[in-house]
Short mmCIF file of C-alpha atoms in Angstrom, two decimals:
data_model
loop_
_atom_site.label_atom_id
_atom_site.label_comp_id
_atom_site.label_asym_id
_atom_site.label_seq_id
_atom_site.Cartn_x
_atom_site.Cartn_y
_atom_site.Cartn_z
CA MET A 122 27.15 89.90 171.77
CA SER A 123 26.04 93.62 171.29
CA GLN A 124 28.23 94.09 168.35
CA MET A 125 27.62 90.85 166.87
CA SER A 126 23.67 92.01 167.19
CA ALA A 127 24.36 95.35 165.90
CA TRP A 128 26.27 93.49 162.69
CA PHE A 129 23.91 91.24 161.87
CA TRP A 130 20.72 94.43 162.15
CA TYR A 131 23.00 96.24 159.69
CA VAL A 132 22.70 93.16 157.24
CA SER A 133 19.15 92.42 157.78
CA ASP A 134 18.56 96.26 156.96
CA LEU A 135 19.96 95.36 153.91
CA ASP A 136 17.39 93.56 152.58
CA LEU A 137 19.63 90.45 151.82
CA TYR A 138 18.39 87.00 150.74
CA PRO A 139 18.35 84.54 153.97
CA CYS A 140 21.56 83.01 152.62
CA VAL A 141 23.58 85.85 153.35
CA SER A 142 22.90 85.63 157.00
CA CYS A 143 24.00 81.77 157.01
CA GLY A 144 27.18 82.94 155.30
CA LEU A 145 27.78 85.73 158.04
CA LEU A 146 27.19 82.54 160.62
CA SER A 147 29.72 80.32 158.68
CA MET A 148 32.35 83.09 159.05
CA LEU A 149 31.66 83.46 162.95
CA PRO A 150 34.82 81.20 163.49
CA GLY A 151 37.48 82.42 161.54
CA GLY A 152 35.60 86.03 161.18
CA LEU A 153 35.33 87.13 164.30
CA LEU A 154 37.96 87.49 166.77
CA PRO A 155 37.84 86.65 170.21
CA GLY A 156 35.58 89.08 172.56
CA GLY A 157 34.12 90.27 169.44
CA SER A 158 36.30 92.06 167.52
CA PRO A 159 35.68 91.84 164.08
CA ARG A 160 38.83 91.30 161.28
CA GLY A 161 38.79 94.63 158.92
CA SER A 162 39.88 92.69 156.02
CA SER A 163 36.97 90.36 156.08
CA SER A 164 34.64 93.22 157.24
CA SER A 165 35.81 94.97 153.84
CA SER A 166 35.32 91.96 151.92
CA LEU A 167 32.02 90.89 152.89
CA LEU A 168 30.99 95.12 152.31
CA ARG A 169 32.66 95.05 148.46
CA TRP A 170 30.59 91.77 147.84
CA LEU A 171 27.19 93.08 148.73
CA GLY A 172 27.76 96.59 147.22
CA VAL A 173 28.85 94.41 143.93
CA ARG A 174 25.67 92.07 144.48
CA LEU A 175 23.39 95.73 145.35
CA TRP A 176 24.92 97.18 141.62
CA ALA A 177 23.99 94.21 139.89
CA ARG A 178 20.33 94.09 141.13
CA ARG A 179 20.55 97.70 140.30
CA ARG A 180 21.96 97.18 136.63
CA LEU A 181 19.52 94.60 135.57
CA LEU A 182 16.51 96.73 136.77
CA LEU A 183 17.94 99.35 134.58
CA VAL A 184 18.25 97.05 132.08
CA ALA A 185 15.02 96.05 131.95
CA LEU A 186 13.80 99.72 132.06
CA LEU A 187 15.49 100.97 129.26
CA TRP A 188 13.99 97.99 127.27
CA PHE A 189 10.31 98.66 128.27
CA GLY A 190 10.68 102.40 127.36
CA SER A 191 12.43 101.38 124.18
CA TRP A 192 9.69 99.21 123.44
CA LEU A 193 7.00 101.42 124.29
CA PHE A 194 9.08 103.87 121.89
CA LEU A 195 8.73 102.22 119.00
CA ASN A 196 5.01 101.12 119.28
CA GLY A 197 3.84 104.82 119.56
CA LEU A 198 6.27 105.23 115.98
CA VAL A 199 3.96 102.90 114.89
CA LEU A 200 0.72 103.70 115.55
CA VAL A 201 1.86 107.02 114.86
CA GLN A 202 2.81 105.90 111.94
CA ARG A 203 -0.79 104.05 111.10
CA SER A 204 -3.04 106.81 112.38
CA ILE A 205 -1.27 110.10 111.76
CA LEU A 206 1.20 109.64 108.75
CA SER A 207 -0.49 107.12 106.99
CA ASP A 208 -3.31 109.42 106.17
CA PHE A 209 -1.17 112.84 105.47
CA CYS A 210 -2.86 114.30 102.56
CA THR A 211 -0.52 114.74 99.84
CA GLU A 212 -0.54 115.51 96.17
CA LYS A 213 1.83 112.38 95.22
CA HIS A 214 0.15 109.52 97.53
CA SER A 215 -3.30 111.26 95.70
CA ARG A 216 -2.02 110.76 92.84
CA GLN A 217 -0.73 107.10 93.48
CA ILE A 218 -4.39 106.07 94.40
CA LEU A 219 -5.64 107.75 91.13
CA SER A 220 -3.18 105.73 89.01
CA ARG A 221 -3.99 102.50 90.67
CA LEU A 222 -7.73 102.83 90.38
CA CYS A 223 -7.26 103.44 86.77
CA GLY A 224 -4.50 100.69 85.71
CA GLU A 225 -7.53 98.65 87.13
CA PHE A 226 -9.78 100.10 85.12
CA ARG A 227 -7.65 99.22 81.78
CA ASP A 228 -7.72 95.17 83.38
CA GLY A 229 -10.97 95.90 83.22
CA SER A 230 -11.78 95.17 87.29
CA VAL A 231 -13.71 98.25 87.48
CA SER A 232 -16.26 100.25 85.51
CA GLY A 233 -17.55 103.75 86.23
CA ASP A 234 -19.26 106.47 83.30
CA MET A 235 -16.08 108.90 84.77
CA CYS A 236 -13.74 106.10 84.13
CA SER A 237 -12.94 107.39 80.38
CA ASP A 238 -13.03 110.75 81.30
CA LEU A 239 -10.04 110.06 84.10
CA CYS A 240 -7.90 107.45 82.49
CA GLU A 241 -7.51 107.89 78.39
CA VAL A 242 -9.10 111.28 77.78
CA GLY A 243 -7.96 113.44 80.53
CA LEU A 244 -11.51 115.41 80.67
CA LEU A 245 -11.38 114.30 84.61
CA GLN A 246 -7.89 116.04 86.47
CA PHE A 247 -6.75 115.96 89.61
CA ARG A 248 -6.15 119.31 91.44
CA ARG A 249 -5.22 118.76 95.05
CA CYS A 250 -5.67 116.28 98.13
CA LEU A 251 -8.62 118.25 100.48
CA TYR A 252 -7.74 115.83 103.48
CA TYR A 253 -7.49 112.00 104.51
CA GLU A 254 -9.62 110.76 107.64
CA ASN A 255 -10.19 107.22 108.81
CA GLY A 256 -9.26 105.90 105.48
CA LYS A 257 -10.90 108.27 103.64
CA LYS A 258 -9.98 109.61 100.65
CA VAL A 259 -11.16 113.50 99.86
CA MET A 260 -9.62 115.07 96.41
CA GLU A 261 -10.67 118.50 94.14
CA ALA A 262 -10.79 117.61 90.32
CA GLU A 263 -11.35 119.55 87.39
CA TRP A 264 -13.93 117.95 85.27
CA ARG A 265 -14.80 119.07 81.82
CA GLY A 266 -14.61 122.97 83.45
CA SER A 267 -16.05 122.22 87.00
CA THR A 268 -14.57 121.33 90.21
CA VAL A 269 -15.42 118.83 91.96
CA ILE A 270 -15.08 116.44 95.10
CA LEU A 271 -13.69 112.65 94.52
CA LYS A 272 -14.16 110.63 97.79
CA SER A 273 -13.92 107.46 98.84
CA LYS A 274 -14.71 105.28 101.90
CA MET A 275 -11.73 103.27 101.85
CA GLU A 276 -8.30 104.17 99.54
CA ASN A 277 -7.87 100.30 97.76
CA PHE A 278 -10.29 99.25 95.82
CA SER A 279 -9.50 95.18 96.95
CA SER A 280 -10.65 96.60 101.07
CA TYR A 281 -14.04 96.50 100.49
CA GLU A 282 -16.00 93.69 100.07
CA PRO A 283 -16.80 91.55 97.19
CA LEU A 284 -20.46 90.59 95.81
CA ASN A 285 -20.60 86.81 96.65
CA ILE A 286 -22.44 86.03 93.50
CA LEU A 287 -19.60 86.94 91.23
CA GLU A 288 -17.98 83.54 93.07
CA TYR A 289 -20.15 81.47 91.17
CA GLN A 290 -20.88 83.19 88.30
CA ASP A 291 -19.40 82.64 84.56
CA THR A 292 -16.56 85.01 83.97
CA ALA A 293 -17.95 85.78 80.47
CA GLU A 294 -21.68 85.61 82.11
CA GLU A 295 -23.87 88.86 83.32
CA LEU A 296 -26.16 89.34 85.79
CA SER A 297 -29.72 90.56 84.87
CA PRO A 298 -30.93 93.74 85.94
CA MET A 299 -33.45 92.28 88.11
CA ASP A 300 -30.37 90.36 89.81
CA VAL A 301 -28.80 94.19 90.38
CA VAL A 302 -32.14 95.31 91.62
CA LEU A 303 -32.74 92.57 94.15
CA TYR A 304 -28.99 92.75 95.42
CA ALA A 305 -29.14 96.83 95.57
CA THR A 306 -32.05 96.94 97.30
CA MET A 307 -30.93 94.91 100.25
CA GLU A 308 -27.54 96.55 100.22
CA VAL A 309 -29.28 99.82 100.45
CA ARG A 310 -31.90 98.85 103.03
CA ASN A 311 -29.28 97.83 105.17
CA SER A 312 -27.17 100.94 104.63
CA LEU A 313 -29.89 102.99 105.53
CA GLY A 314 -31.24 100.68 108.57
CA LEU A 315 -35.08 100.13 106.45
CA THR A 316 -36.45 97.04 106.33
CA GLU A 317 -38.97 96.06 103.76
CA GLU A 318 -41.84 96.22 105.94
CA GLU A 319 -41.42 99.39 107.61
CA GLU A 320 -41.61 101.20 103.95
CA ASP A 321 -44.43 99.70 103.49
CA GLU A 322 -46.29 99.68 106.62
CA ASP A 323 -46.73 103.81 106.16
CA GLY A 324 -46.60 104.43 102.53
CA ASP A 325 -48.06 103.50 99.67
CA GLY A 326 -44.61 103.27 97.87
CA GLY A 327 -45.69 105.61 95.21
CA GLY A 328 -43.17 108.42 93.72
CA GLY A 329 -43.76 110.20 90.54
CA GLY A 330 -44.35 114.13 92.35
CA GLU A 331 -42.12 115.99 94.55
CA GLY A 332 -43.86 114.37 98.03
CA ARG A 333 -46.74 116.12 100.11
CA GLY A 334 -47.60 119.24 98.81
CA ARG A 335 -46.23 118.35 95.40
CA GLY A 336 -48.56 116.30 94.15
CA GLY A 337 -47.08 113.40 95.02
CA GLY A 338 -47.44 110.70 98.04
CA LYS A 339 -44.37 110.03 100.60
CA ARG A 340 -41.09 108.64 98.71
CA ASN A 341 -40.41 104.78 98.96
CA ILE A 342 -36.80 104.44 98.91
CA SER A 343 -35.29 101.03 98.31
CA ARG A 344 -38.81 100.88 96.08
CA LEU A 345 -37.52 103.86 93.59
CA TRP A 346 -34.15 102.23 93.98
CA GLY A 347 -35.88 98.93 92.17
CA GLU A 348 -37.78 101.44 90.11
CA GLU A 349 -34.43 103.18 88.64
CA LEU A 350 -32.34 99.78 87.99
CA ARG A 351 -34.84 98.63 86.27
CA LYS A 352 -34.94 101.31 83.17
CA ARG A 353 -31.78 99.48 81.95
CA GLY A 354 -32.00 97.03 79.40
CA ARG A 355 -29.06 94.76 79.40
CA GLY A 356 -27.40 92.85 81.88
CA TYR A 357 -24.54 93.92 83.87
CA SER A 358 -20.65 92.96 83.54
CA ARG A 359 -18.44 91.68 86.34
CA ALA A 360 -16.97 94.97 86.41
CA GLU A 361 -20.02 96.81 86.86
CA LEU A 362 -21.24 94.87 89.39
CA SER A 363 -17.92 94.85 91.23
CA SER A 364 -17.94 98.72 91.17
CA LEU A 365 -21.68 99.26 92.46
CA TRP A 366 -20.99 97.13 95.15
CA ALA A 367 -18.16 98.94 95.99
CA LEU A 368 -20.12 102.36 95.99
CA LEU A 369 -23.32 100.52 98.00
CA GLN A 370 -20.59 99.70 101.06
CA GLN A 371 -20.33 103.76 101.55
CA GLU A 372 -22.71 105.08 103.39
CA GLU A 373 -22.88 108.90 102.26
CA TYR A 374 -22.63 107.34 98.57
CA THR A 375 -25.71 105.75 98.85
CA PHE A 376 -27.46 108.43 101.06
CA LEU A 377 -26.67 110.90 98.87
CA ARG A 378 -27.23 108.65 95.13
CA VAL A 379 -30.67 107.84 96.28
CA LEU A 380 -32.16 111.10 97.75
CA GLN A 381 -30.96 112.71 94.83
CA ASP A 382 -33.31 112.07 92.84
CA LEU A 383 -35.95 113.00 95.57
CA SER A 384 -34.97 115.64 97.37
CA PRO A 385 -33.16 119.16 96.28
CA HIS A 386 -31.47 119.00 99.50
CA VAL A 387 -28.77 117.00 99.18
CA ALA A 388 -25.75 117.64 97.08
CA ARG A 389 -25.51 115.88 93.50
CA VAL A 390 -23.37 112.77 92.63
CA LEU A 391 -22.31 113.41 89.38
CA GLY A 392 -20.17 110.35 88.41
CA SER A 393 -18.06 107.55 89.81
CA CYS A 394 -15.00 105.31 88.56
CA GLY A 395 -14.73 102.44 90.62
CA HIS A 396 -14.72 102.95 94.63
CA PHE A 397 -14.76 106.42 93.90
CA TYR A 398 -17.77 108.98 93.17
CA ALA A 399 -17.63 112.35 92.52
CA VAL A 400 -20.30 114.90 93.96
CA GLU A 401 -20.74 118.85 93.25
CA TYR A 402 -18.48 121.26 94.48
CA LEU A 403 -20.51 123.18 96.92
CA SER A 404 -18.48 125.97 99.45
CA ALA A 405 -19.64 125.09 102.90
CA GLY A 406 -20.57 127.10 105.89
CA HIS A 407 -18.21 128.85 107.77
CA THR A 408 -17.94 128.08 111.34
CA TRP A 409 -15.22 131.08 112.54
CA ASN A 410 -18.96 133.43 112.57
CA GLN A 411 -21.32 130.90 113.52
CA ASN A 412 -23.34 131.71 110.18
CA LEU A 413 -23.22 130.04 106.49
CA PHE A 414 -21.67 132.39 104.98
CA SER A 415 -20.04 136.01 105.62
CA VAL A 416 -23.40 138.51 105.81
CA GLU A 417 -21.89 141.93 105.91
CA GLY A 418 -20.13 141.49 102.37
CA GLY A 419 -20.19 138.06 101.52
CA GLN A 420 -20.97 136.25 98.49
CA VAL A 421 -23.00 133.19 97.21
CA ARG A 422 -21.17 130.98 94.36
CA GLY A 423 -22.24 131.93 91.02
CA GLY A 424 -23.97 135.29 92.17
CA GLY A 425 -23.09 138.93 93.49
CA GLN A 426 -23.13 140.33 97.46
CA VAL A 427 -25.39 138.84 99.80
CA SER A 428 -28.15 140.88 100.28
CA ARG A 429 -30.62 140.53 103.56
CA GLU A 430 -33.26 139.57 101.17
CA GLN A 431 -31.56 136.53 100.38
CA VAL A 432 -30.41 135.92 103.94
CA ASN A 433 -34.13 135.83 104.43
CA LEU A 434 -34.63 133.43 100.89
CA ILE A 435 -32.04 130.77 102.43
CA ALA A 436 -33.77 130.58 105.74
CA LEU A 437 -36.81 130.02 103.93
CA SER A 438 -34.97 127.09 102.44
CA PHE A 439 -33.81 126.35 105.35
CA LEU A 440 -37.25 125.93 106.63
CA HIS A 441 -38.18 123.84 103.08
CA MET A 442 -35.65 121.26 103.97
CA VAL A 443 -37.02 120.67 107.71
CA LYS A 444 -40.69 120.42 106.61
CA HIS A 445 -39.32 118.10 103.30
CA PHE A 446 -37.23 115.67 105.36
CA GLU A 447 -39.97 115.38 108.33
CA ASN A 448 -43.04 114.98 105.81
CA ASP A 449 -42.36 113.32 102.14
CA PHE A 450 -40.62 110.36 102.52
CA VAL A 451 -41.85 107.37 104.70
CA HIS A 452 -39.81 107.78 107.80
CA LYS A 453 -38.75 111.10 109.28
CA LEU A 454 -34.90 111.67 108.20
CA HIS A 455 -32.96 113.21 111.69
CA LEU A 456 -29.83 115.47 110.97
CA CYS A 457 -27.43 114.82 113.96
CA ASP A 458 -24.98 116.86 113.46
CA ILE A 459 -26.46 119.94 112.59
CA LYS A 460 -23.37 122.87 112.02
CA PRO A 461 -22.85 125.29 109.28
CA GLU A 462 -19.57 123.74 108.08
CA ASN A 463 -22.28 120.49 107.33
CA PHE A 464 -24.38 122.55 104.88
CA ALA A 465 -23.95 124.78 101.48
CA ILE A 466 -26.02 127.24 99.42
CA ARG A 467 -26.14 126.30 95.21
CA SER A 468 -26.26 129.85 93.62
CA ASP A 469 -29.99 129.78 93.21
CA LEU A 470 -30.43 129.86 97.51
CA THR A 471 -31.57 126.13 97.71
CA VAL A 472 -29.75 125.54 101.05
CA VAL A 473 -27.81 121.51 100.47
CA ALA A 474 -26.94 118.90 103.05
CA ILE A 475 -23.11 118.36 102.28
CA ASP A 476 -22.31 115.77 105.06
CA VAL A 477 -24.75 113.40 106.14
CA ASP A 478 -22.76 111.04 107.62
CA MET A 479 -24.87 111.78 110.76
CA ALA A 480 -28.41 111.41 109.17
CA PHE A 481 -30.14 108.58 109.75
CA PHE A 482 -34.23 107.42 109.00
CA GLU A 483 -36.64 107.17 112.21
CA PRO A 484 -36.01 103.03 112.09
CA LYS A 485 -31.96 103.77 112.60
CA MET A 486 -32.84 106.81 114.75
CA ARG A 487 -34.53 104.48 117.46
CA GLU A 488 -32.47 102.01 117.27
CA ILE A 489 -29.69 104.85 118.12
CA LEU A 490 -31.69 106.42 120.78
CA GLU A 491 -33.04 103.13 123.26
CA GLN A 492 -29.58 102.52 125.07
CA ASN A 493 -29.04 102.21 128.98
CA CYS A 494 -29.34 105.30 131.06
CA SER A 495 -29.28 106.87 134.46
CA SER A 496 -29.75 110.36 133.54
CA ASP A 497 -31.28 112.43 131.02
CA ASP A 498 -27.25 112.67 129.80
CA ASP A 499 -26.83 109.92 128.74
CA CYS A 500 -29.17 110.12 126.25
CA ASN A 501 -27.92 112.80 123.32
CA PHE A 502 -26.43 111.71 120.38
CA PHE A 503 -24.61 114.13 118.87
CA ASP A 504 -27.65 116.87 118.49
CA CYS A 505 -30.20 114.33 118.82
CA SER A 506 -31.58 113.63 121.99
CA SER A 507 -34.24 111.96 124.07
CA ARG A 508 -35.25 111.32 127.65
CA CYS A 509 -34.16 108.48 130.52
CA GLU A 510 -36.72 106.66 131.22
CA THR A 511 -35.69 106.32 134.86
CA LYS A 512 -37.81 103.26 135.75
CA LYS A 513 -36.56 101.39 132.77
CA GLN A 514 -33.62 103.25 132.92
CA ARG A 515 -33.71 103.26 129.02
CA CYS A 516 -33.52 105.96 126.70
CA SER A 517 -36.92 106.74 125.06
CA ALA A 518 -36.42 105.60 121.23
CA THR A 519 -38.69 108.62 120.61
CA ARG A 520 -36.61 111.67 119.78
CA ARG A 521 -37.39 114.91 121.98
CA ASN A 522 -36.02 117.59 119.76
CA SER A 523 -36.40 118.61 116.01
CA ASN A 524 -34.18 119.25 113.22
CA LEU A 525 -35.86 122.74 113.26
CA GLN A 526 -34.72 123.09 117.29
CA VAL A 527 -30.81 122.52 116.43
CA ILE A 528 -30.69 124.73 113.25
CA CYS A 529 -32.96 127.69 115.39
CA GLU A 530 -30.25 127.45 118.00
CA LYS A 531 -26.85 127.05 116.03
CA ILE A 532 -28.12 128.65 112.61
CA PHE A 533 -30.69 131.07 112.94
CA ARG A 534 -29.65 132.67 116.17
CA PRO A 535 -26.25 133.85 115.15
CA TRP A 536 -27.83 134.95 111.92
CA PHE A 537 -30.67 137.32 113.14
CA SER A 538 -28.89 138.33 116.13
CA PRO A 539 -29.08 142.61 116.70
CA THR A 540 -25.26 141.84 116.10
CA LEU A 541 -25.79 141.31 112.41
CA LEU A 542 -29.14 143.16 111.88
CA GLY A 543 -27.72 146.45 112.95
CA ALA A 544 -30.22 149.38 112.67
CA LYS A 545 -32.49 147.18 111.66
CA ALA A 546 -32.60 145.17 114.77
CA GLY A 547 -35.06 147.50 116.28
CA LEU A 548 -37.76 146.97 113.36
CA PRO A 549 -41.10 145.72 114.52
CA LEU A 550 -41.06 142.54 112.29
CA GLN A 551 -36.96 142.27 113.15
CA VAL A 552 -37.78 142.04 116.68
CA GLU A 553 -40.97 139.36 116.04
CA LEU A 554 -38.71 137.49 113.90
CA GLN A 555 -36.03 137.46 116.82
CA ARG A 556 -38.36 136.21 119.16
CA ALA A 557 -39.21 133.56 117.17
CA VAL A 558 -36.49 132.29 116.94
CA GLN A 559 -35.44 132.24 120.72
CA GLU A 560 -38.61 130.23 121.02
CA CYS A 561 -38.15 127.43 117.93
CA SER A 562 -34.92 126.92 120.10
CA GLU A 563 -36.13 126.36 123.17
CA THR A 564 -39.11 124.45 121.77
CA ASP A 565 -39.08 120.32 122.12
CA GLY A 566 -40.83 119.58 118.62
CA GLY A 567 -41.19 116.56 116.34
CA GLU A 568 -43.53 114.91 118.40
CA GLU A 569 -47.49 115.42 117.43
CA GLU A 570 -50.44 115.52 119.42
CA GLU A 571 -53.32 113.01 119.40
CA GLY A 572 -55.26 113.65 116.53
CA GLY A 573 -52.28 113.70 114.37
CA ARG A 574 -52.45 117.62 115.04
CA GLY A 575 -48.66 119.07 115.04
CA GLY A 576 -47.05 120.28 118.38
CA ARG A 577 -45.54 123.59 119.30
CA GLY A 578 -42.48 122.24 116.68
CA GLU A 579 -45.37 123.00 113.62
CA ASP A 580 -46.88 126.37 115.53
CA VAL A 581 -43.29 127.75 115.29
CA HIS A 582 -42.43 126.64 111.81
CA LEU A 583 -45.39 128.51 110.58
CA ARG A 584 -44.52 131.53 112.32
CA LEU A 585 -41.41 131.49 111.11
CA LEU A 586 -42.56 131.00 107.79
CA ASN A 587 -45.16 133.80 107.93
CA ILE A 588 -42.24 136.22 109.62
CA LEU A 589 -40.16 136.08 106.41
CA ASN A 590 -42.67 135.77 104.09
CA ARG A 591 -43.71 139.75 105.22
CA LEU A 592 -40.23 140.42 105.63
CA LEU A 593 -39.46 139.79 101.97
CA GLU A 594 -42.83 141.64 100.93
CA GLU A 595 -41.72 144.48 102.38
CA GLY A 596 -38.67 144.37 101.12
CA GLY A 597 -39.22 143.40 97.56
CA GLY A 598 -37.59 140.39 97.17
CA SER A 599 -40.54 137.91 96.30
CA SER A 600 -39.32 138.60 92.75
CA GLU A 601 -35.79 136.42 94.40
CA ARG A 602 -37.04 133.62 94.83
CA GLY A 603 -35.29 131.06 93.68
CA GLY A 604 -34.71 126.96 94.91
CA GLY A 605 -34.88 125.29 91.88
CA ARG A 606 -33.35 121.98 91.10
CA HIS A 607 -30.15 123.42 89.08
CA GLU A 608 -30.64 120.09 86.33
CA GLU A 609 -27.18 118.82 84.87
CA GLU A 610 -26.72 119.32 81.17
CA ASP A 611 -23.89 117.77 78.35
CA HIS A 612 -23.64 114.60 80.33
CA VAL A 613 -26.03 111.54 80.92
CA HIS A 614 -25.08 109.77 83.67
CA THR A 615 -25.17 106.03 83.15
CA ALA A 616 -27.35 102.85 84.76
CA LEU A 617 -24.08 102.41 87.42
CA ASN A 618 -24.24 106.01 88.39
CA PHE A 619 -27.75 105.60 89.96
#
């Protein structure tokens, strides 16, 4: 019995199905000799049978693993192709996109004040592909002797949502300017995160001037947009309206085009064709040296070597931009992605925001910030932050820091550091400037005290203005003041190119 017990233990240790034990029991009369001695041939056959079964199970498992691995590999290739290879920036692909756009223009499907230059007379010519990112196409082109940047949020015109009203409109019928005003202003409010009630509650909507401090009131964005569209005397064709609607679905276009007539601190939209629009070419700041441009031996586009006086003038333009974005519209404009490469400098030393994907007016900013939280770290949205109200476990809708604070931290501090100032770092005004910048970067700003007076953020802003102006007076740089708006010549934009 001891040998038979050991045999059954061996079989059960192989973790076989119960029927194997049953088969062994059925083999006992002829399979075991009297006295418990197993027959050699039967034992060898059984072991071979067990080996075959085990190998079959292992082979089945191996095949399943190989199939699963191949499935993962193929799906990974598809994912890479869709997310990377499809967005790989090539000259051939870019030319195909523009060729397709021109085909749609010739078919009468799209329109724009640059279509003729691009597709017929050759005044707008592709130069090189800059980058494709998440469907967004950005190219460099030459237009009438100047470099421009062509942009579209999506590659194909058909990818944009059509305007529903066109489905009920006669093909030959044109929409009146008032119809366009209605639909366009609704889309602008939606894109910028505004409502008619919010725009009308704090301002008079006037906009004849350049804002408070320049002879005008706060600017109501949508109302001014409507006034711009009403200037057109005739109606809009289906191609014009379809192209306009595709442009309005691109937040960056809407933001730049609406604000370019109200602010010198955003890049200008120069024209459009279908869903592509062109903006002025400006060299972005440099990330590698944490400055907008190389202070030592750098150049301002269109000018000569950068001087320290010019650096101070550019800093003043930053301060003007901050004040302008906070006070000259019905709502504050918040910049939530402040870094050198998101700004550029015109030849007149005006600072220009060239990437506004993370720029929001106050209503949209409050909506973004007001989220669930357990600590202040949960209330950071890129460069915009608020505090966590722990009792409510909700982030405050009021931004804690300000545009000025982040600019001081990320741009002014390295810009006016002793390393770059060199021998001038120890001069009294330079030391005072460094201290003011340090205080600015550590001061929560943007909130007003009771009675409507500005808080510490306002104080440090005035202090920086004062120091920079005194530095310019000492250096004789006041005559170099720029910042005026450069008006475009030789081209009148159509109403389509708002």
